[in-house]
Structures are given as C-alpha cells and as structure tokens.
Short mmCIF file of C-alpha atoms and ligand atoms in Angstrom, two decimals:
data_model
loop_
_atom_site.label_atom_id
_atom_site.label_comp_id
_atom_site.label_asym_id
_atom_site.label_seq_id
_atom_site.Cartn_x
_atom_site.Cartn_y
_atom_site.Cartn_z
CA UNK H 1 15.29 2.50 -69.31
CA UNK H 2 12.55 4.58 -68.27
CA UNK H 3 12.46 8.61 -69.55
CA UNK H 4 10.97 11.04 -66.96
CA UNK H 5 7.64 12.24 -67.38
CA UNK H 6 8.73 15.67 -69.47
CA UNK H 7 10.92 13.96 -71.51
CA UNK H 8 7.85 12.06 -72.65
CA UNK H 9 5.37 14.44 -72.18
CA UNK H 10 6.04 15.67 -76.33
CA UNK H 11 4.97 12.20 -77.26
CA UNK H 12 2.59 10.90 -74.60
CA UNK H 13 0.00 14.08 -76.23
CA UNK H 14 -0.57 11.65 -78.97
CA UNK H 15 -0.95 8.60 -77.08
CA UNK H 16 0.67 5.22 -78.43
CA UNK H 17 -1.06 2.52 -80.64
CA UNK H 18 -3.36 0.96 -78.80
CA UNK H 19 -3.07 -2.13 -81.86
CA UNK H 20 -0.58 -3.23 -84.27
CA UNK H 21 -2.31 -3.78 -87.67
CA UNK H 22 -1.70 -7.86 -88.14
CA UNK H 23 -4.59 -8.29 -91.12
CA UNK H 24 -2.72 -9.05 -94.86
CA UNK H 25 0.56 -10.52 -93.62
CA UNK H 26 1.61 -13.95 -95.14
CA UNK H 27 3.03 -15.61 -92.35
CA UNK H 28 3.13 -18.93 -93.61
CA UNK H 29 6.01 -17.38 -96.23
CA UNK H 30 8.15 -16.09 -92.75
CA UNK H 31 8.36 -19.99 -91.66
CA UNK H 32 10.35 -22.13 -94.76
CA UNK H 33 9.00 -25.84 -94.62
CA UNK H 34 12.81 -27.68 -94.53
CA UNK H 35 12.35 -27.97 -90.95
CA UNK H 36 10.28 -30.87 -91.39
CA UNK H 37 13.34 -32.84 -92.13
CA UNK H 38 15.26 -31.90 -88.61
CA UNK H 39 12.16 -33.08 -86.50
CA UNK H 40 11.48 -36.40 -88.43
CA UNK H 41 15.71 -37.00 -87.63
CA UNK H 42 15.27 -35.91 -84.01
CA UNK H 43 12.23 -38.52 -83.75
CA UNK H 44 14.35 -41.34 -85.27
CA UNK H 45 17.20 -40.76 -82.86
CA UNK H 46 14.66 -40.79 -80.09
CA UNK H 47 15.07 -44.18 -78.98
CA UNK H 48 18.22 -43.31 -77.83
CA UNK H 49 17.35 -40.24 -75.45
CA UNK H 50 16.66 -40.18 -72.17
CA UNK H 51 15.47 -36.88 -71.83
CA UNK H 52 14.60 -33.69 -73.57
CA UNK H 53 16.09 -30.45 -72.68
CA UNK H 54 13.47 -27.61 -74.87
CA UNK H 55 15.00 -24.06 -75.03
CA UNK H 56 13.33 -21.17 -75.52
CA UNK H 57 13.43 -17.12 -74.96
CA UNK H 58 12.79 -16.02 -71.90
CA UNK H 59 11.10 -13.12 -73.62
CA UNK H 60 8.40 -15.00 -74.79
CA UNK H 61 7.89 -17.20 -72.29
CA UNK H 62 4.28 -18.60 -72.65
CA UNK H 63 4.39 -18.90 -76.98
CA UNK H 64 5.80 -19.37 -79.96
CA UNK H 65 6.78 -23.05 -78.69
CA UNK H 66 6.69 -25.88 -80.66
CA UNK H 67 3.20 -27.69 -80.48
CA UNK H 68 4.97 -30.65 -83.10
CA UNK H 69 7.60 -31.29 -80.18
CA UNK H 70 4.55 -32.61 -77.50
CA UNK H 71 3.10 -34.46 -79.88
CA UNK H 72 5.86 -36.16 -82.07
CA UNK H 73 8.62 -36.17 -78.47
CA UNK H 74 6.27 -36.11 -76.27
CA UNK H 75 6.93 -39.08 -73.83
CA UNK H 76 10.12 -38.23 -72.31
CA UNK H 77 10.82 -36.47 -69.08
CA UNK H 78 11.33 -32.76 -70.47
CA UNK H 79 12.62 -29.42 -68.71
CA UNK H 80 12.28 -26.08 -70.60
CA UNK H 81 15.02 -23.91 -70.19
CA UNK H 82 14.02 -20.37 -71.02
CA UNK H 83 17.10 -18.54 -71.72
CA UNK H 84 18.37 -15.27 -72.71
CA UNK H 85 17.10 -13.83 -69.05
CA UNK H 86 19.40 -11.05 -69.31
CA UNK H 87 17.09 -9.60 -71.88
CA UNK H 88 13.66 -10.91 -70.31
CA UNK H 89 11.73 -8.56 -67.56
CA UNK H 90 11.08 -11.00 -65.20
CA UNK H 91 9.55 -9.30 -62.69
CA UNK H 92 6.24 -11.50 -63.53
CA UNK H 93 8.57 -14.41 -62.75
CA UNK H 94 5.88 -16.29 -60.61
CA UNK H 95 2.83 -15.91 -62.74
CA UNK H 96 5.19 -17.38 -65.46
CA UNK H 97 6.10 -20.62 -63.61
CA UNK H 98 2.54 -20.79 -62.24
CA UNK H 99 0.87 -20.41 -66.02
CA UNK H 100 3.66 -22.93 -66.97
CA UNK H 101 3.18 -25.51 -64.43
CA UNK H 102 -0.94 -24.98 -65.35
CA UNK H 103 -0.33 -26.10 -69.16
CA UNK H 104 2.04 -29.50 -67.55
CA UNK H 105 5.47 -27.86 -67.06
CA UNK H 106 6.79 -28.23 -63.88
CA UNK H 107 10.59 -28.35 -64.95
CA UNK H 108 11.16 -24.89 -65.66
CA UNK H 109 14.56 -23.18 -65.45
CA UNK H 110 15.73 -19.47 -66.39
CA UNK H 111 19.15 -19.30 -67.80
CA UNK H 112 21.85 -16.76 -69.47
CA UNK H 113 23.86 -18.93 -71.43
CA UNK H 114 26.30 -16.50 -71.98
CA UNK H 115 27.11 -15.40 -68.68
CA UNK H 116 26.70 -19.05 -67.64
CA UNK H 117 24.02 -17.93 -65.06
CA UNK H 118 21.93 -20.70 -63.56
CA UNK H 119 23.34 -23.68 -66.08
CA UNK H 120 24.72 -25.79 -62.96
CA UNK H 121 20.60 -26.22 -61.76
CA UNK H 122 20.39 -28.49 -65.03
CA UNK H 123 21.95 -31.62 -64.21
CA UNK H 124 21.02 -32.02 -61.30
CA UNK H 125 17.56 -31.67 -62.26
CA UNK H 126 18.52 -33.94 -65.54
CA UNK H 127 19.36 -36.28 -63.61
CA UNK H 128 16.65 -36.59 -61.14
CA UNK H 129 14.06 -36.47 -63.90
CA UNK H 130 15.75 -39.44 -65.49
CA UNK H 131 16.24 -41.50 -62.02
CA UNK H 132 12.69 -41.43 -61.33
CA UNK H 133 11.53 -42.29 -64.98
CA UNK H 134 10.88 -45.55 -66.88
CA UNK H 135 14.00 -45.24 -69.46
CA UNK H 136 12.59 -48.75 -71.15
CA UNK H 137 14.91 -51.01 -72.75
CA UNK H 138 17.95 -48.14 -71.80
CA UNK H 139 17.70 -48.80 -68.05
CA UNK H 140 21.38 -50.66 -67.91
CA UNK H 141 22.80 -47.88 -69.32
CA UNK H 142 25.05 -45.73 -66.95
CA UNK H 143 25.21 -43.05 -69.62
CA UNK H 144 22.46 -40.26 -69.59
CA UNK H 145 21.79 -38.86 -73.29
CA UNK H 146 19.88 -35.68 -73.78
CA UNK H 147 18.46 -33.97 -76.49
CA UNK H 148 18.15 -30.23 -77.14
CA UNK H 149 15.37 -29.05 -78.88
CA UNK H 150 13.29 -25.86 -79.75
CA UNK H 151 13.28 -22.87 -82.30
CA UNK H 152 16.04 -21.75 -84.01
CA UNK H 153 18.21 -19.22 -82.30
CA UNK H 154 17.14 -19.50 -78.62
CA UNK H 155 20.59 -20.53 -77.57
CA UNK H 156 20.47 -24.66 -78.00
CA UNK H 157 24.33 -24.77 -78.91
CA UNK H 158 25.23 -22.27 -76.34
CA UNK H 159 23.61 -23.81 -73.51
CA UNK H 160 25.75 -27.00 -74.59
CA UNK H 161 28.92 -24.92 -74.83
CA UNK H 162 28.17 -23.34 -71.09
CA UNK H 163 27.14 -27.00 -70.07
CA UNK H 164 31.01 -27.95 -70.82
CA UNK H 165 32.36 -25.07 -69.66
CA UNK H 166 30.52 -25.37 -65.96
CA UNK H 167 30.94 -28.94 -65.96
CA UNK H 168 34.11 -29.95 -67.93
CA UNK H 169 36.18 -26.62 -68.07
CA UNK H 170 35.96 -27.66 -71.86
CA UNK H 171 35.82 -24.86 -74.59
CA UNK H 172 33.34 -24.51 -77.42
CA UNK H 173 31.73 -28.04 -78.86
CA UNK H 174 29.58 -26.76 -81.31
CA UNK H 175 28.40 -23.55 -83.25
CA UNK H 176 26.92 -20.49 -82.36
CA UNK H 177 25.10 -17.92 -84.30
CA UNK H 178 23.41 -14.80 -84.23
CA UNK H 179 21.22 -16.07 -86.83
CA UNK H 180 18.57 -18.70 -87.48
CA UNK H 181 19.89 -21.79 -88.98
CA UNK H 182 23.25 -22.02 -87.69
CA UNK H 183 23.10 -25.93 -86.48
CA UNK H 184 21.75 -27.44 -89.52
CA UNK H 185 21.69 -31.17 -88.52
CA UNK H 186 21.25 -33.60 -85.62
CA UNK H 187 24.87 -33.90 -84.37
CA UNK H 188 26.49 -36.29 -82.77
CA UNK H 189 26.58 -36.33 -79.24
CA UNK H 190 28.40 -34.29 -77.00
CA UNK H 191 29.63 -34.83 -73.29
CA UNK H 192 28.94 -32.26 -71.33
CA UNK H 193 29.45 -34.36 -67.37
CA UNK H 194 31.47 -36.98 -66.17
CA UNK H 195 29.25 -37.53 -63.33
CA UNK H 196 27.05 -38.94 -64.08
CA UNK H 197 28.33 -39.37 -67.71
CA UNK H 198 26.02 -36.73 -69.91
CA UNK H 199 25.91 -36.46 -73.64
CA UNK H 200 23.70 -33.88 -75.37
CA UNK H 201 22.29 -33.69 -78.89
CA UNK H 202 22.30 -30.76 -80.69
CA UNK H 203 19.78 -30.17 -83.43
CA UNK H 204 18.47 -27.72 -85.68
CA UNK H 205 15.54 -25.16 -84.46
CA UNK H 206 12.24 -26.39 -85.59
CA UNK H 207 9.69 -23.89 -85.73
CA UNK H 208 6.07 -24.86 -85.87
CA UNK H 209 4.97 -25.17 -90.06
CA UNK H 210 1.39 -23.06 -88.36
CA UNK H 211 2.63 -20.42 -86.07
CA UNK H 212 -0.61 -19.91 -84.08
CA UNK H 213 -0.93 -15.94 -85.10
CA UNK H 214 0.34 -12.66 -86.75
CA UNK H 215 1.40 -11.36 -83.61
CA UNK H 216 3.36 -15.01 -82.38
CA UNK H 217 4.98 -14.92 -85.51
CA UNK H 218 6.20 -10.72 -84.92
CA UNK H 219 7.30 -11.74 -81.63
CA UNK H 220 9.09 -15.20 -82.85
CA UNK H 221 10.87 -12.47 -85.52
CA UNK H 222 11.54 -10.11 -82.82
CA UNK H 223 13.77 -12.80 -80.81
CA UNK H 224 15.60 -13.75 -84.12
CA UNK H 225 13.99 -16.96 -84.73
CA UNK H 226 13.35 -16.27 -88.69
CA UNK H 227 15.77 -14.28 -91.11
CA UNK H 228 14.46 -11.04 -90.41
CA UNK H 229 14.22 -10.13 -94.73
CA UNK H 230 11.18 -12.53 -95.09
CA UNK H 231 9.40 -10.51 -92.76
CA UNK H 232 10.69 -7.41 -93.80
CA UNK H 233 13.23 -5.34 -91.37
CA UNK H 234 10.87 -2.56 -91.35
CA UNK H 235 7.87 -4.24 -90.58
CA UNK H 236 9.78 -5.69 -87.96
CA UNK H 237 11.11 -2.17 -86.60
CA UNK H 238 7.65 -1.22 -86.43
CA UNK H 239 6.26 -3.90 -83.95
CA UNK H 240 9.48 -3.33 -82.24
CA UNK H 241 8.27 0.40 -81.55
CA UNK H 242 4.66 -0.56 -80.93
CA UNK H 243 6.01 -2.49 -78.29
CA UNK H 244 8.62 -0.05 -76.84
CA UNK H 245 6.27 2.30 -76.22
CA UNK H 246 3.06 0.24 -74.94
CA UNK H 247 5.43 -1.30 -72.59
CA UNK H 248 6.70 2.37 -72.05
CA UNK H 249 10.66 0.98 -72.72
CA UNK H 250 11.71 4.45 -73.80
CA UNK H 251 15.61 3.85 -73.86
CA UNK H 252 15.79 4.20 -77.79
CA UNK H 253 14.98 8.02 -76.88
CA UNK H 254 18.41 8.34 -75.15
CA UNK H 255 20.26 5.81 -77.04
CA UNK H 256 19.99 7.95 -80.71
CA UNK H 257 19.54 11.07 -79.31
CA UNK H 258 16.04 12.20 -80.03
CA UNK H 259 14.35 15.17 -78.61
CA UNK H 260 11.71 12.49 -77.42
CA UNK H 261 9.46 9.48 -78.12
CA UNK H 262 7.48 8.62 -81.42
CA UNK H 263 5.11 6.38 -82.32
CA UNK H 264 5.40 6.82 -86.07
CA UNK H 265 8.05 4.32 -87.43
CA UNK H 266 9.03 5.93 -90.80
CA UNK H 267 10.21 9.47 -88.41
CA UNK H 268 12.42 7.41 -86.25
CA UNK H 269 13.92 5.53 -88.34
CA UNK H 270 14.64 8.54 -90.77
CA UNK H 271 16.32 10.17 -87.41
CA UNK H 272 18.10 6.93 -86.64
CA UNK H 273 19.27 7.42 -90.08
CA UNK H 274 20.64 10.63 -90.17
CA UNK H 275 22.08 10.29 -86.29
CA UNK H 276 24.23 7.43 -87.95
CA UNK H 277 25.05 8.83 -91.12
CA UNK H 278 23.23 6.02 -93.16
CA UNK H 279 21.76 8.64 -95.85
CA UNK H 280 22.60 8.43 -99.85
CA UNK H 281 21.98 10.76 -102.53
CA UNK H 282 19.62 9.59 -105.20
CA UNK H 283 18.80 11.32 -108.02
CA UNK H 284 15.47 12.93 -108.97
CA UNK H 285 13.78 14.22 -112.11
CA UNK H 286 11.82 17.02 -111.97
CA UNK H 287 10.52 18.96 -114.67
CA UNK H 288 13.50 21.76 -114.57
CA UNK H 289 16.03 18.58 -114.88
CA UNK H 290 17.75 16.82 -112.30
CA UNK H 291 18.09 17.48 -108.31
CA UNK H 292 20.16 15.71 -105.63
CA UNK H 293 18.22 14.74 -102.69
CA UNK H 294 19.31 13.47 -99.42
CA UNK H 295 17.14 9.95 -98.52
CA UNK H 296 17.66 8.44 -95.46
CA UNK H 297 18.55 4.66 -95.56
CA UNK H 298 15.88 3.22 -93.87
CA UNK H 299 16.54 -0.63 -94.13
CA UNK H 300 19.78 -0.05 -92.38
CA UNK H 301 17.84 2.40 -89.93
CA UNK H 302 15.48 -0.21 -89.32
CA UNK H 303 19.04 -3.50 -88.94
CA UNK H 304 20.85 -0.65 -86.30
CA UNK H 305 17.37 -0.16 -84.01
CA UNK H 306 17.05 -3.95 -84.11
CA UNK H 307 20.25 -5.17 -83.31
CA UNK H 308 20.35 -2.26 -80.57
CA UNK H 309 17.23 -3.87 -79.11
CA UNK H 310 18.52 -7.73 -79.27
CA UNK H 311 21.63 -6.30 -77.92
CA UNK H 312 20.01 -5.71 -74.99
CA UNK H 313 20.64 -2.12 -75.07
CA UNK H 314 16.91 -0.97 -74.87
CA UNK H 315 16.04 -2.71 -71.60
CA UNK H 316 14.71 -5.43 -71.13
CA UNK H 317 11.05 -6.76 -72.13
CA UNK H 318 8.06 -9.45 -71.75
CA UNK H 319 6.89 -9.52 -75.19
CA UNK H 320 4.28 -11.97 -73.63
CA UNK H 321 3.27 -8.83 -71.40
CA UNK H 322 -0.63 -8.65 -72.41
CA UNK H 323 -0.70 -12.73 -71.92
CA UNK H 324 0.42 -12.52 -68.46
CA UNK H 325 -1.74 -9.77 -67.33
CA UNK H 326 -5.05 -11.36 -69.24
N1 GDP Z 401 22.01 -12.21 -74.53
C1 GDP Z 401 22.08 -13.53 -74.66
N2 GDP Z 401 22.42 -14.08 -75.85
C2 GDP Z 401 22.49 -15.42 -75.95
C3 GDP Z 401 22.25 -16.27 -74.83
N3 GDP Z 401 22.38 -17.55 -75.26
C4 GDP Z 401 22.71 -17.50 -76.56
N4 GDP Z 401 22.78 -16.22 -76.99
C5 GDP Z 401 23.08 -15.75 -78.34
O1 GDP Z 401 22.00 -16.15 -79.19
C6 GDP Z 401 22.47 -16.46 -80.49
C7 GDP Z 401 22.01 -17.86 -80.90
O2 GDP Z 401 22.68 -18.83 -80.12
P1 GDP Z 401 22.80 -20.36 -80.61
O3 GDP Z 401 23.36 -21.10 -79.44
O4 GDP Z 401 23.51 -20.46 -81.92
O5 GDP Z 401 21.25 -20.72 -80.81
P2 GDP Z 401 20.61 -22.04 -81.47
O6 GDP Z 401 20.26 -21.67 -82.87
O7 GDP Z 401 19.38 -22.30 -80.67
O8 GDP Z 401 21.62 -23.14 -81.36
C8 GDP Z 401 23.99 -16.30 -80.44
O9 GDP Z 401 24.32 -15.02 -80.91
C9 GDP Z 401 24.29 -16.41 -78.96
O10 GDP Z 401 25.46 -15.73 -78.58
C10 GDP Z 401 21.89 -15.65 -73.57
O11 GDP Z 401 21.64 -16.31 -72.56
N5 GDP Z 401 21.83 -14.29 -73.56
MG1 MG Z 402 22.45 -24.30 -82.85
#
C-alpha cells in the first residue's frame, strides 16, 4: 500500500532512519538452546530419508537459514521451499533464484501453503531429485521418505497438511501454529502421495544457536520465528517501522487512521493505542495528592501493529531488500 505523495509529504520533511540502532542487544538470550535436541533426532533418523524438503519465509529469502542443517544434513538431495509468498514482494524474484543458485541451490520453489499455491511443483521435483540420486543401501525401496526441516514457524506442518490435501484430498495430519514451537518432536511419518508412495517427517524448527547478526535475528523475530517477549514486542514494533518506512510500505497510515507517517515508534504506537481503545488509568502522585491519568497501553499497541503486519495487512515486504540490491 503505497500513500500519495501529500499524504506523506508531513512525514517525508523529517526523512526516515537511515539505521536501526543494533549495538547492546543480547541476541544469544532471543534463541533458547533446546533446539539442539530436535537436530541431533533429525540426524539419527537420517538414515532413513531420502530427501530433505528446508522451508523457509519467503520474506527473508537469502538469511536467517540454518548453517547447522548443511553441515550436520548436508548430503541429501535438498529443495528449499520458501513459503508464505503471499506476504513476500517478489518482484526481485530472479535476482533471488540467481543469488540462490550462486550459494548451491538450484531446487528452489515459492509456495503459499495456505492457499495451496504452487505445492503440486514439489513432488514432482521430489521425485526427480531422488531418481537421479545415490539413495545407498535404500535403493530397493519403492517408498520415498522426506524430511521437513527449517526454523520454527515458516510453515513445515502446513506445507505437509497442503501436501495431503493436493495429493490425497486428506484433511489436517499434523499441527499448526501461529507461534514458534508448535511441533515439538520428530514425528512419525506421514503420507502425503500414493504415487509414488511419499511419507514426510515433520520436525521441530531449529534455529541456528549463533544467528549471524542483530539485524538477522530482528528479521527472524519479525517472521515469528522466536516468541516475540524475549525480544521485546516493542523493540520489535520499532524495526517493524524502520522498515515500513525505508521500504516506503505506508499502509499502517490508512489502516489506524493517522493523519500521516512517523518515524518515531513511541507516537504511533500511543495513536494505535488510543484508535483501539487500549488505554488504562493509572494513578499518579503529585505533590497536591493523587491524579488520574490516561496511559496508552503500549505493549498491546505494539501485539495489534504486529499481528496487522504478519497478517498481511500492511503489504507485502523483502525484509532482505538491502541484500538484494548490494
Ligand atoms: N500467510 C501465510 N501463512 C502461512 C503459510 N503457511 C503457514 N502459514 C501460517 O504460519 C503459521 C506457522 O505454520 P506451521 O505450519 O505451524 O509452521 P511450522 O512451525 O514451521 O510447522 C501458522 O499460523 C500458519 O497458518 C502461508 O503460505 N502463508
Ligand atoms: Mg510444525
């Protein structure tokens, strides 16, 4: 959504951050260490896989990725779905695949996993991959088995669940969430084809114990890959209006209201606040006694603008934007 150049023209005087201050923020502390567990499982039920399907946003197309699944996976043929496109700009489409296929991926596929959109490319491809690798001590078996893999919340269980519904007319095998840390275990396999015969793993999203900086980690946050308390829902709102406004996404303007675009996240989020009613009285002591004062609620300010954004609802964005262009 894209305001016309008056609308803007209030805000645009000031100019937008041209940085997001990353220096003094504990990153390690957004990224808990139990995923250690899931990936030493997923490695011990290797033997059995004959490829691996890695999902990941489409909105961050080129990081946040795993580095542990290469190294500790690695062998197996591998496609990357990148999913949620309904919320990725992909007008840089090309330059995506292209930087892809530079760092080794060549089996890239863009899906919406809740509209179903693209899902029937993936066994064919699946397939192919598998045909025309060395599957070892597994080459009698008829049977392909797949694991899914990548960071929590990409849509792993949902691309299962559209698998069965475009292949199988089957309803929902496993769990979704809006939330990291919905599929806690390696589960058992699931069909998802009769022909050829397909059964997926599910697993928990692993997330990298070193995310490789500040800003990977904001935009890993951003896309709901860590509970958004441990980096703080404020914080969060913050790099989400950095980015709005750099990437001049100016839909939140319309959405609650305002008379026009800010770059200051404490006065949006204390108009968000009143536009939705989330104020409370509090109670403070001055030296004549007691006074009533209004307060906006700016934690639940901050939840409304971000679950507006993953929504959908403010457009969509490459939050790999400056990546792409460098
Ligand atoms: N907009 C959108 N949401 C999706 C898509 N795929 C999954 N989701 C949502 O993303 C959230 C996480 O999905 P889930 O399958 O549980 O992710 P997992 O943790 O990787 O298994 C859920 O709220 C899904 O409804 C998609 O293609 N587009
Ligand atoms: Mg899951």
């Amino acid at each position: 959504m894209r305001l016309g150049l008056r609308a803007l023209s209030g805000a645009a005087r000031g100019g937008w951050r041209e940085s997001f201050p990353l220096g003094g923020r504990d990153v390690a502390r957004w990224f808990p260490g139990h995923m250690a567990k899931g990936l030493r499982k997923m490695q011990s039920s290797l033997r059995l896989v004959d490829c691996l399907i890695e999902v990941h946003d489409a909105r961050i197309p080129l990081s946040g990725r795993n580095p542990l699944f290469r190294e500790t996976l690695g062998l197996k043929p591998h496609v990357l779905v990148l999913n949620k496109m309904d919320l990725a700009d992909l007008r840089g489409q090309q330059e995506i695949t292209r930087r892809l296929e530079a760092e080794g991926l060549r089996n890239v596929v863009f899906t919406d996993c809740v509209k179903d959109k693209n899902i029937r490319q993936i066994v064919p491809l699946v397939t192919e991959l598998v045909a025309s690798s060395c599957r070892y001590h597994r080459a009698e078996h008829l049977e392909h088995c797949i694991m899914v893999i990548g960071v929590p919340n990409v849509g792993k269980s949902s691309l299962i669940n559209s698998l069965r519904r475009q292949h199988l007319r089957k309803g929902k095998a496993t769990r979704v969430g809006g939330e990291p840390g919905i599929t806690r275990a390696v589960m058992s396999r699931i069909q998802v084809c009769e022909r050829p015969p397909m059964f997926l793993l599910d697993t928990p999203g692993v997330l990298a114990p070193r995310i490789e900086s500040v800003e990977t980690g904001l935009k890993l946050a951003l896309c709901g890959t860590v509970l958004d308390h441990l980096v703080g829902e404020e914080t969060l709102a913050d790099y989400l209006l950095y980015t709005l406004n750099r990437h001049q996404l100016f839909g939140y303007v319309q959405h609650y209201g305002l008379s026009g675009a800010c770059d200051d996240v404490a006065r949006l989020l204390e108009r968000v606040a009143v536009r939705l009613g989330k104020t409370r009285k509090v109670k403070v002591l001055t030296g004549t006694g007691d006074v009533n004062v209004t307060q906006p609620n700016y934690l639940a300010a901050a939840r409304d603008f971000l679950r507006t954004f993953r929504l959908g609802l403010l457009g969509p964005v490459m939050l790999d934007r400056d990546t792409l262009q460098s």
